[in-house]
PDB file of C-alpha atoms and ligand atoms in Angstrom:
ATOM      1  CA  UNK A   1      74.952 127.827   3.535  1.00 50.00           C
ATOM      2  CA  UNK A   2      71.906 129.875   4.279  1.00 55.00           C
ATOM      3  CA  UNK A   3      69.678 128.198   6.853  1.00 76.00           C
ATOM      4  CA  UNK A   4      66.802 126.494   4.970  1.00 83.00           C
ATOM      5  CA  UNK A   5      63.746 126.943   7.190  1.00 93.00           C
ATOM      6  CA  UNK A   6      61.139 124.261   7.807  1.00 97.00           C
ATOM      7  CA  UNK A   7      57.437 125.110   7.370  1.00 98.00           C
ATOM      8  CA  UNK A   8      55.454 124.600  10.594  1.00 97.00           C
ATOM      9  CA  UNK A   9      51.992 123.111  11.193  1.00 97.00           C
ATOM     10  CA  UNK A  10      49.405 125.779  10.369  1.00 97.00           C
ATOM     11  CA  UNK A  11      51.191 127.046   7.252  1.00 98.00           C
ATOM     12  CA  UNK A  12      49.000 126.597   4.175  1.00 98.00           C
ATOM     13  CA  UNK A  13      51.721 124.889   2.080  1.00 98.00           C
ATOM     14  CA  UNK A  14      51.591 121.898   4.462  1.00 98.00           C
ATOM     15  CA  UNK A  15      47.850 121.401   3.893  1.00 98.00           C
ATOM     16  CA  UNK A  16      47.928 121.390   0.076  1.00 98.00           C
ATOM     17  CA  UNK A  17      48.112 118.379  -2.231  1.00 98.00           C
ATOM     18  CA  UNK A  18      51.525 118.953  -3.824  1.00 98.00           C
ATOM     19  CA  UNK A  19      51.814 119.289  -7.618  1.00 98.00           C
ATOM     20  CA  UNK A  20      53.488 116.638  -9.770  1.00 98.00           C
ATOM     21  CA  UNK A  21      56.978 117.562 -10.992  1.00 98.00           C
ATOM     22  CA  UNK A  22      56.844 117.957 -14.798  1.00 95.00           C
ATOM     23  CA  UNK A  23      60.519 117.156 -15.405  1.00 96.00           C
ATOM     24  CA  UNK A  24      61.957 114.785 -12.753  1.00 96.00           C
ATOM     25  CA  UNK A  25      65.469 115.041 -14.220  1.00 96.00           C
ATOM     26  CA  UNK A  26      65.433 118.828 -14.771  1.00 97.00           C
ATOM     27  CA  UNK A  27      67.566 121.478 -13.017  1.00 97.00           C
ATOM     28  CA  UNK A  28      64.686 122.736 -10.849  1.00 97.00           C
ATOM     29  CA  UNK A  29      64.041 119.331  -9.257  1.00 98.00           C
ATOM     30  CA  UNK A  30      67.775 118.661  -8.862  1.00 98.00           C
ATOM     31  CA  UNK A  31      68.213 121.943  -6.949  1.00 98.00           C
ATOM     32  CA  UNK A  32      65.074 121.224  -4.890  1.00 98.00           C
ATOM     33  CA  UNK A  33      66.472 117.798  -3.906  1.00 98.00           C
ATOM     34  CA  UNK A  34      69.774 119.421  -2.873  1.00 98.00           C
ATOM     35  CA  UNK A  35      67.956 121.955  -0.691  1.00 97.00           C
ATOM     36  CA  UNK A  36      65.796 119.194   0.866  1.00 98.00           C
ATOM     37  CA  UNK A  37      68.904 117.137   1.704  1.00 97.00           C
ATOM     38  CA  UNK A  38      70.538 120.155   3.382  1.00 97.00           C
ATOM     39  CA  UNK A  39      67.372 120.960   5.351  1.00 97.00           C
ATOM     40  CA  UNK A  40      66.950 117.314   6.431  1.00 96.00           C
ATOM     41  CA  UNK A  41      70.586 117.049   7.545  1.00 94.00           C
ATOM     42  CA  UNK A  42      70.551 120.481   9.248  1.00 94.00           C
ATOM     43  CA  UNK A  43      67.480 119.585  11.282  1.00 93.00           C
ATOM     44  CA  UNK A  44      68.495 115.963  11.921  1.00 92.00           C
ATOM     45  CA  UNK A  45      65.548 114.285  10.234  1.00 95.00           C
ATOM     46  CA  UNK A  46      65.326 110.767   8.786  1.00 96.00           C
ATOM     47  CA  UNK A  47      63.115 111.995   5.955  1.00 98.00           C
ATOM     48  CA  UNK A  48      61.676 115.156   4.405  1.00 98.00           C
ATOM     49  CA  UNK A  49      59.065 116.218   1.830  1.00 99.00           C
ATOM     50  CA  UNK A  50      59.266 119.271  -0.483  1.00 98.00           C
ATOM     51  CA  UNK A  51      56.289 121.077   1.101  1.00 98.00           C
ATOM     52  CA  UNK A  52      58.291 121.220   4.335  1.00 98.00           C
ATOM     53  CA  UNK A  53      60.712 123.652   2.678  1.00 98.00           C
ATOM     54  CA  UNK A  54      57.689 125.484   1.223  1.00 98.00           C
ATOM     55  CA  UNK A  55      57.834 123.966  -2.264  1.00 98.00           C
ATOM     56  CA  UNK A  56      54.536 122.305  -3.173  1.00 98.00           C
ATOM     57  CA  UNK A  57      56.035 119.621  -5.438  1.00 98.00           C
ATOM     58  CA  UNK A  58      55.773 115.817  -5.224  1.00 98.00           C
ATOM     59  CA  UNK A  59      59.342 115.085  -4.116  1.00 98.00           C
ATOM     60  CA  UNK A  60      60.339 113.231  -0.932  1.00 99.00           C
ATOM     61  CA  UNK A  61      63.499 111.808   0.619  1.00 98.00           C
ATOM     62  CA  UNK A  62      63.773 108.828   2.976  1.00 98.00           C
ATOM     63  CA  UNK A  63      67.001 108.371   4.921  1.00 97.00           C
ATOM     64  CA  UNK A  64      66.598 105.719   7.588  1.00 96.00           C
ATOM     65  CA  UNK A  65      69.491 105.647  10.044  1.00 93.00           C
ATOM     66  CA  UNK A  66      69.868 104.376  13.602  1.00 93.00           C
ATOM     67  CA  UNK A  67      68.619 107.013  16.064  1.00 87.00           C
ATOM     68  CA  UNK A  68      68.061 107.223  19.780  1.00 86.00           C
ATOM     69  CA  UNK A  69      64.442 106.074  19.489  1.00 84.00           C
ATOM     70  CA  UNK A  70      65.114 103.335  16.900  1.00 87.00           C
ATOM     71  CA  UNK A  71      68.722 102.259  17.463  1.00 91.00           C
ATOM     72  CA  UNK A  72      68.271  99.205  15.209  1.00 90.00           C
ATOM     73  CA  UNK A  73      66.825 101.179  12.271  1.00 92.00           C
ATOM     74  CA  UNK A  74      68.594 100.169   9.045  1.00 92.00           C
ATOM     75  CA  UNK A  75      71.382 102.439   7.801  1.00 93.00           C
ATOM     76  CA  UNK A  76      70.592 103.484   4.197  1.00 95.00           C
ATOM     77  CA  UNK A  77      71.716 106.047   1.652  1.00 96.00           C
ATOM     78  CA  UNK A  78      69.139 108.834   1.193  1.00 98.00           C
ATOM     79  CA  UNK A  79      66.580 107.825  -1.463  1.00 98.00           C
ATOM     80  CA  UNK A  80      65.152 110.766  -3.461  1.00 98.00           C
ATOM     81  CA  UNK A  81      61.723 110.003  -4.958  1.00 98.00           C
ATOM     82  CA  UNK A  82      60.008 112.216  -7.565  1.00 98.00           C
ATOM     83  CA  UNK A  83      56.256 111.748  -8.190  1.00 98.00           C
ATOM     84  CA  UNK A  84      56.042 108.666  -5.942  1.00 98.00           C
ATOM     85  CA  UNK A  85      52.966 106.418  -6.209  1.00 98.00           C
ATOM     86  CA  UNK A  86      51.848 103.706  -3.827  1.00 98.00           C
ATOM     87  CA  UNK A  87      51.316 100.453  -5.761  1.00 98.00           C
ATOM     88  CA  UNK A  88      50.182  98.331  -2.777  1.00 98.00           C
ATOM     89  CA  UNK A  89      50.267  98.100   0.985  1.00 98.00           C
ATOM     90  CA  UNK A  90      50.951  95.096   3.236  1.00 98.00           C
ATOM     91  CA  UNK A  91      47.971  93.801   5.189  1.00 97.00           C
ATOM     92  CA  UNK A  92      49.690  94.091   8.556  1.00 97.00           C
ATOM     93  CA  UNK A  93      49.726  97.281  10.583  1.00 97.00           C
ATOM     94  CA  UNK A  94      51.874  98.370  13.497  1.00 97.00           C
ATOM     95  CA  UNK A  95      52.134 101.522  15.578  1.00 97.00           C
ATOM     96  CA  UNK A  96      55.377 103.448  16.030  1.00 96.00           C
ATOM     97  CA  UNK A  97      56.304 106.731  17.650  1.00 95.00           C
ATOM     98  CA  UNK A  98      56.641 109.426  15.018  1.00 97.00           C
ATOM     99  CA  UNK A  99      57.939 112.950  15.064  1.00 96.00           C
ATOM    100  CA  UNK A 100      57.975 115.657  12.423  1.00 98.00           C
ATOM    101  CA  UNK A 101      60.281 118.599  11.781  1.00 97.00           C
ATOM    102  CA  UNK A 102      57.121 120.612  11.028  1.00 98.00           C
ATOM    103  CA  UNK A 103      55.520 119.721  14.377  1.00 97.00           C
ATOM    104  CA  UNK A 104      58.382 120.366  16.816  1.00 95.00           C
ATOM    105  CA  UNK A 105      58.148 118.985  20.340  1.00 94.00           C
ATOM    106  CA  UNK A 106      55.328 116.528  19.579  1.00 96.00           C
ATOM    107  CA  UNK A 107      55.577 112.734  19.357  1.00 96.00           C
ATOM    108  CA  UNK A 108      52.648 110.500  18.501  1.00 97.00           C
ATOM    109  CA  UNK A 109      51.897 106.777  18.230  1.00 97.00           C
ATOM    110  CA  UNK A 110      50.775 106.316  14.612  1.00 98.00           C
ATOM    111  CA  UNK A 111      49.296 103.100  13.155  1.00 98.00           C
ATOM    112  CA  UNK A 112      50.482 102.400   9.594  1.00 98.00           C
ATOM    113  CA  UNK A 113      50.987  99.416   7.280  1.00 98.00           C
ATOM    114  CA  UNK A 114      54.295  97.628   7.895  1.00 98.00           C
ATOM    115  CA  UNK A 115      55.149  97.399   4.196  1.00 98.00           C
ATOM    116  CA  UNK A 116      54.508  99.369   1.016  1.00 98.00           C
ATOM    117  CA  UNK A 117      55.349  98.872  -2.648  1.00 98.00           C
ATOM    118  CA  UNK A 118      56.109 102.143  -4.442  1.00 98.00           C
ATOM    119  CA  UNK A 119      56.856 103.442  -7.945  1.00 98.00           C
ATOM    120  CA  UNK A 120      58.736 106.726  -8.475  1.00 98.00           C
ATOM    121  CA  UNK A 121      61.146 108.586 -10.761  1.00 98.00           C
ATOM    122  CA  UNK A 122      64.754 109.126  -9.694  1.00 98.00           C
ATOM    123  CA  UNK A 123      66.707 112.298 -10.526  1.00 98.00           C
ATOM    124  CA  UNK A 124      67.880 110.795 -13.841  1.00 97.00           C
ATOM    125  CA  UNK A 125      64.197 110.582 -14.795  1.00 96.00           C
ATOM    126  CA  UNK A 126      64.302 106.759 -14.707  1.00 98.00           C
ATOM    127  CA  UNK A 127      61.196 104.995 -13.345  1.00 98.00           C
ATOM    128  CA  UNK A 128      62.006 102.888 -10.263  1.00 98.00           C
ATOM    129  CA  UNK A 129      60.028 100.493  -8.083  1.00 98.00           C
ATOM    130  CA  UNK A 130      60.815  99.638  -4.467  1.00 98.00           C
ATOM    131  CA  UNK A 131      59.358  97.374  -1.795  1.00 98.00           C
ATOM    132  CA  UNK A 132      59.812  98.986   1.616  1.00 98.00           C
ATOM    133  CA  UNK A 133      59.416  97.276   4.993  1.00 96.00           C
ATOM    134  CA  UNK A 134      59.897  98.385   8.583  1.00 95.00           C
ATOM    135  CA  UNK A 135      61.310 101.811   9.364  1.00 96.00           C
ATOM    136  CA  UNK A 136      61.908 102.848   5.709  1.00 97.00           C
ATOM    137  CA  UNK A 137      58.253 101.983   4.949  1.00 98.00           C
ATOM    138  CA  UNK A 138      57.227 104.006   7.988  1.00 98.00           C
ATOM    139  CA  UNK A 139      59.200 107.063   6.895  1.00 98.00           C
ATOM    140  CA  UNK A 140      57.904 106.775   3.309  1.00 98.00           C
ATOM    141  CA  UNK A 141      54.265 106.749   4.435  1.00 98.00           C
ATOM    142  CA  UNK A 142      54.904 109.729   6.724  1.00 98.00           C
ATOM    143  CA  UNK A 143      56.550 111.704   3.893  1.00 98.00           C
ATOM    144  CA  UNK A 144      53.935 110.645   1.303  1.00 99.00           C
ATOM    145  CA  UNK A 145      51.276 112.051   3.659  1.00 99.00           C
ATOM    146  CA  UNK A 146      53.070 115.424   3.452  1.00 99.00           C
ATOM    147  CA  UNK A 147      52.505 115.373  -0.349  1.00 99.00           C
ATOM    148  CA  UNK A 148      48.776 114.898   0.412  1.00 98.00           C
ATOM    149  CA  UNK A 149      48.701 117.728   2.952  1.00 98.00           C
ATOM    150  CA  UNK A 150      48.397 115.315   5.898  1.00 98.00           C
ATOM    151  CA  UNK A 151      50.447 115.652   9.131  1.00 98.00           C
ATOM    152  CA  UNK A 152      50.952 112.716  11.527  1.00 98.00           C
ATOM    153  CA  UNK A 153      48.785 114.068  14.407  1.00 98.00           C
ATOM    154  CA  UNK A 154      45.774 113.485  12.129  1.00 97.00           C
ATOM    155  CA  UNK A 155      46.629 109.764  12.152  1.00 97.00           C
ATOM    156  CA  UNK A 156      47.343 109.343  15.858  1.00 95.00           C
ATOM    157  CA  UNK A 157      45.095 106.542  17.149  1.00 80.00           C
TER     158      UNK A 157
HETATM  159  O1  LIG B 201      64.752 112.241  13.566  1.00 82.97           O
HETATM  160  C1  LIG B 201      63.591 112.315  13.933  1.00 82.97           C
HETATM  161  C2  LIG B 201      62.823 113.629  13.740  1.00 82.97           C
HETATM  162  S1  LIG B 201      61.267 113.537  12.872  1.00 82.97           S
HETATM  163  C3  LIG B 201      61.677 112.973  11.295  1.00 82.97           C
HETATM  164  O2  LIG B 201      62.806 112.693  11.014  1.00 82.97           O
HETATM  165  C4  LIG B 201      60.572 112.895  10.277  1.00 82.97           C
HETATM  166  C5  LIG B 201      60.461 111.517   9.660  1.00 82.97           C
HETATM  167  C6  LIG B 201      59.920 110.441  10.523  1.00 82.97           C
HETATM  168  C7  LIG B 201      60.441 110.175  11.796  1.00 82.97           C
HETATM  169  C8  LIG B 201      59.897 109.127  12.537  1.00 82.97           C
HETATM  170  C9  LIG B 201      58.853 108.363  12.032  1.00 82.97           C
HETATM  171  C10 LIG B 201      58.342 108.637  10.769  1.00 82.97           C
HETATM  172  C11 LIG B 201      58.891 109.657  10.028  1.00 82.97           C
HETATM  173  C12 LIG B 201      61.008 113.790   9.146  1.00 82.97           C
HETATM  174  C13 LIG B 201      60.018 114.871   8.808  1.00 82.97           C
HETATM  175  F1  LIG B 201      59.779 115.591   9.919  1.00 82.97           F
HETATM  176  F2  LIG B 201      60.564 115.662   7.894  1.00 82.97           F
HETATM  177  F3  LIG B 201      58.887 114.344   8.386  1.00 82.97           F
HETATM  178  C14 LIG B 201      62.951 111.111  14.502  1.00 82.97           C
HETATM  179  C15 LIG B 201      61.793 111.215  15.227  1.00 82.97           C
HETATM  180  C16 LIG B 201      61.203 110.079  15.765  1.00 82.97           C
HETATM  181  C17 LIG B 201      61.783 108.832  15.564  1.00 82.97           C
HETATM  182  C18 LIG B 201      62.954 108.738  14.831  1.00 82.97           C
HETATM  183  C19 LIG B 201      63.524 109.868  14.292  1.00 82.97           C
HETATM  184 ZN1  LIG B 202      56.790 115.128   8.796  1.00 82.97          ZN
END
Protein backbone atom coordinates (compact mmCIF):
# COMPACT_ATOMS: atom_id res chain seq x y z
CA UNK A 1 0.00 0.00 0.00
CA UNK A 2 1.38 3.37 -0.87
CA UNK A 3 2.89 5.10 2.16
CA UNK A 4 0.32 7.63 3.46
CA UNK A 5 2.36 10.62 4.63
CA UNK A 6 1.66 12.58 7.80
CA UNK A 7 1.42 16.39 7.63
CA UNK A 8 4.03 18.09 9.85
CA UNK A 9 3.76 21.14 12.13
CA UNK A 10 4.00 24.26 9.96
CA UNK A 11 1.81 22.90 7.16
CA UNK A 12 -1.28 25.08 6.71
CA UNK A 13 -3.76 22.15 6.77
CA UNK A 14 -2.86 21.55 10.45
CA UNK A 15 -3.78 25.13 11.42
CA UNK A 16 -7.24 25.20 9.80
CA UNK A 17 -10.59 24.49 11.45
CA UNK A 18 -11.61 21.34 9.57
CA UNK A 19 -14.89 21.28 7.61
CA UNK A 20 -17.87 19.18 8.70
CA UNK A 21 -18.41 16.01 6.65
CA UNK A 22 -21.70 16.38 4.73
CA UNK A 23 -22.39 12.65 4.42
CA UNK A 24 -20.91 10.64 7.33
CA UNK A 25 -21.95 7.32 5.77
CA UNK A 26 -20.86 8.17 2.20
CA UNK A 27 -18.05 6.57 0.16
CA UNK A 28 -15.70 9.56 0.55
CA UNK A 29 -15.73 9.41 4.36
CA UNK A 30 -15.45 5.61 4.35
CA UNK A 31 -12.32 5.78 2.17
CA UNK A 32 -10.92 8.62 4.32
CA UNK A 33 -11.40 6.50 7.47
CA UNK A 34 -9.61 3.57 5.79
CA UNK A 35 -6.66 5.78 4.85
CA UNK A 36 -6.52 7.25 8.39
CA UNK A 37 -6.46 3.75 9.92
CA UNK A 38 -3.59 2.72 7.62
CA UNK A 39 -1.63 5.90 8.39
CA UNK A 40 -2.21 5.51 12.16
CA UNK A 41 -1.12 1.85 12.11
CA UNK A 42 1.86 2.53 9.80
CA UNK A 43 3.17 5.26 12.08
CA UNK A 44 2.28 3.49 15.34
CA UNK A 45 -0.11 6.09 16.72
CA UNK A 46 -2.91 5.63 19.26
CA UNK A 47 -5.07 8.16 17.44
CA UNK A 48 -5.22 10.29 14.29
CA UNK A 49 -7.25 13.17 12.81
CA UNK A 50 -8.05 13.71 9.10
CA UNK A 51 -6.01 16.93 8.79
CA UNK A 52 -2.92 14.87 9.61
CA UNK A 53 -3.27 13.08 6.26
CA UNK A 54 -3.97 16.47 4.66
CA UNK A 55 -7.76 16.16 4.50
CA UNK A 56 -9.46 19.07 6.26
CA UNK A 57 -12.56 17.14 7.37
CA UNK A 58 -13.98 16.59 10.87
CA UNK A 59 -13.10 12.90 11.25
CA UNK A 60 -10.94 11.41 14.02
CA UNK A 61 -9.97 7.97 15.28
CA UNK A 62 -9.07 6.98 18.85
CA UNK A 63 -7.33 3.65 19.41
CA UNK A 64 -6.05 3.38 22.95
CA UNK A 65 -3.71 0.44 23.46
CA UNK A 66 -1.00 -0.34 26.00
CA UNK A 67 2.28 1.33 24.97
CA UNK A 68 5.70 1.77 26.46
CA UNK A 69 4.77 5.08 28.10
CA UNK A 70 1.31 3.95 29.29
CA UNK A 71 1.55 0.18 29.73
CA UNK A 72 -1.80 0.08 31.57
CA UNK A 73 -3.70 2.02 28.89
CA UNK A 74 -6.96 0.21 28.06
CA UNK A 75 -6.99 -1.99 24.95
CA UNK A 76 -9.85 -0.85 22.68
CA UNK A 77 -11.03 -1.31 19.11
CA UNK A 78 -10.40 1.81 16.99
CA UNK A 79 -13.37 4.21 17.28
CA UNK A 80 -14.02 6.30 14.14
CA UNK A 81 -15.87 9.55 14.89
CA UNK A 82 -17.39 11.80 12.19
CA UNK A 83 -18.35 15.39 13.11
CA UNK A 84 -17.62 14.86 16.83
CA UNK A 85 -18.96 17.41 19.34
CA UNK A 86 -18.00 17.84 22.97
CA UNK A 87 -21.15 17.76 25.13
CA UNK A 88 -19.40 18.30 28.50
CA UNK A 89 -16.08 18.02 30.27
CA UNK A 90 -15.27 16.63 33.73
CA UNK A 91 -14.20 19.19 36.31
CA UNK A 92 -10.94 17.44 37.12
CA UNK A 93 -7.76 17.98 35.15
CA UNK A 94 -4.55 15.99 34.97
CA UNK A 95 -1.33 16.31 33.01
CA UNK A 96 0.06 13.53 30.83
CA UNK A 97 2.96 13.24 28.43
CA UNK A 98 1.72 13.58 24.87
CA UNK A 99 3.31 13.05 21.51
CA UNK A 100 2.06 13.69 18.00
CA UNK A 101 2.83 12.07 14.65
CA UNK A 102 2.83 15.61 13.21
CA UNK A 103 5.41 16.85 15.74
CA UNK A 104 8.04 14.09 15.60
CA UNK A 105 10.64 13.89 18.36
CA UNK A 106 8.77 16.16 20.79
CA UNK A 107 6.99 15.13 23.99
CA UNK A 108 5.12 17.56 26.21
CA UNK A 109 3.27 17.53 29.54
CA UNK A 110 -0.26 18.68 28.65
CA UNK A 111 -3.01 19.51 31.18
CA UNK A 112 -6.47 18.35 30.06
CA UNK A 113 -9.79 17.33 31.61
CA UNK A 114 -9.81 13.70 32.77
CA UNK A 115 -13.21 12.97 31.23
CA UNK A 116 -15.30 14.14 28.29
CA UNK A 117 -18.79 13.36 27.01
CA UNK A 118 -19.00 13.38 23.21
CA UNK A 119 -21.59 13.06 20.43
CA UNK A 120 -20.59 11.93 16.92
CA UNK A 121 -21.75 10.06 13.82
CA UNK A 122 -20.37 6.60 13.04
CA UNK A 123 -19.69 5.39 9.49
CA UNK A 124 -23.27 4.06 9.18
CA UNK A 125 -24.41 7.66 9.72
CA UNK A 126 -25.93 6.75 13.11
CA UNK A 127 -25.60 9.36 15.89
CA UNK A 128 -23.65 8.01 18.88
CA UNK A 129 -22.78 9.35 22.32
CA UNK A 130 -19.83 8.26 24.44
CA UNK A 131 -18.43 9.10 27.86
CA UNK A 132 -14.64 8.85 27.78
CA UNK A 133 -12.32 8.74 30.80
CA UNK A 134 -8.58 8.36 31.23
CA UNK A 135 -6.36 7.66 28.24
CA UNK A 136 -9.20 7.44 25.67
CA UNK A 137 -10.44 10.86 26.86
CA UNK A 138 -6.89 12.16 26.57
CA UNK A 139 -6.50 10.92 23.00
CA UNK A 140 -9.94 12.27 22.01
CA UNK A 141 -9.11 15.78 23.26
CA UNK A 142 -5.76 15.68 21.46
CA UNK A 143 -7.41 14.60 18.19
CA UNK A 144 -10.33 17.04 18.57
CA UNK A 145 -7.75 19.84 18.87
CA UNK A 146 -6.42 18.80 15.43
CA UNK A 147 -9.92 19.49 13.99
CA UNK A 148 -9.62 23.01 15.50
CA UNK A 149 -6.13 23.57 14.09
CA UNK A 150 -4.50 23.24 17.52
CA UNK A 151 -1.32 21.17 18.17
CA UNK A 152 -0.35 19.97 21.66
CA UNK A 153 2.71 22.25 22.13
CA UNK A 154 0.24 25.16 22.31
CA UNK A 155 -1.25 23.55 25.43
CA UNK A 156 1.96 22.62 27.21
CA UNK A 157 1.84 24.17 30.69
O1 LIG B 1 2.01 6.30 20.10
C1 LIG B 1 2.31 7.44 20.42
C2 LIG B 1 2.65 8.47 19.34
S1 LIG B 1 1.74 10.01 19.38
C3 LIG B 1 0.10 9.55 19.13
O2 LIG B 1 -0.21 8.40 19.02
C4 LIG B 1 -0.91 10.66 18.99
C5 LIG B 1 -2.06 10.50 19.97
C6 LIG B 1 -1.75 10.77 21.40
C7 LIG B 1 -0.69 10.16 22.06
C8 LIG B 1 -0.48 10.44 23.41
C9 LIG B 1 -1.32 11.32 24.09
C10 LIG B 1 -2.37 11.93 23.42
C11 LIG B 1 -2.59 11.63 22.10
C12 LIG B 1 -1.54 10.47 17.64
C13 LIG B 1 -1.44 11.67 16.74
F1 LIG B 1 -0.14 12.01 16.63
F2 LIG B 1 -1.91 11.34 15.55
F3 LIG B 1 -2.10 12.68 17.27
C14 LIG B 1 2.29 7.79 21.86
C15 LIG B 1 2.93 8.91 22.31
C16 LIG B 1 2.91 9.23 23.66
C17 LIG B 1 2.23 8.41 24.56
C18 LIG B 1 1.59 7.28 24.09
C19 LIG B 1 1.61 6.98 22.75
ZN1 LIG C 1 -1.51 14.88 17.18
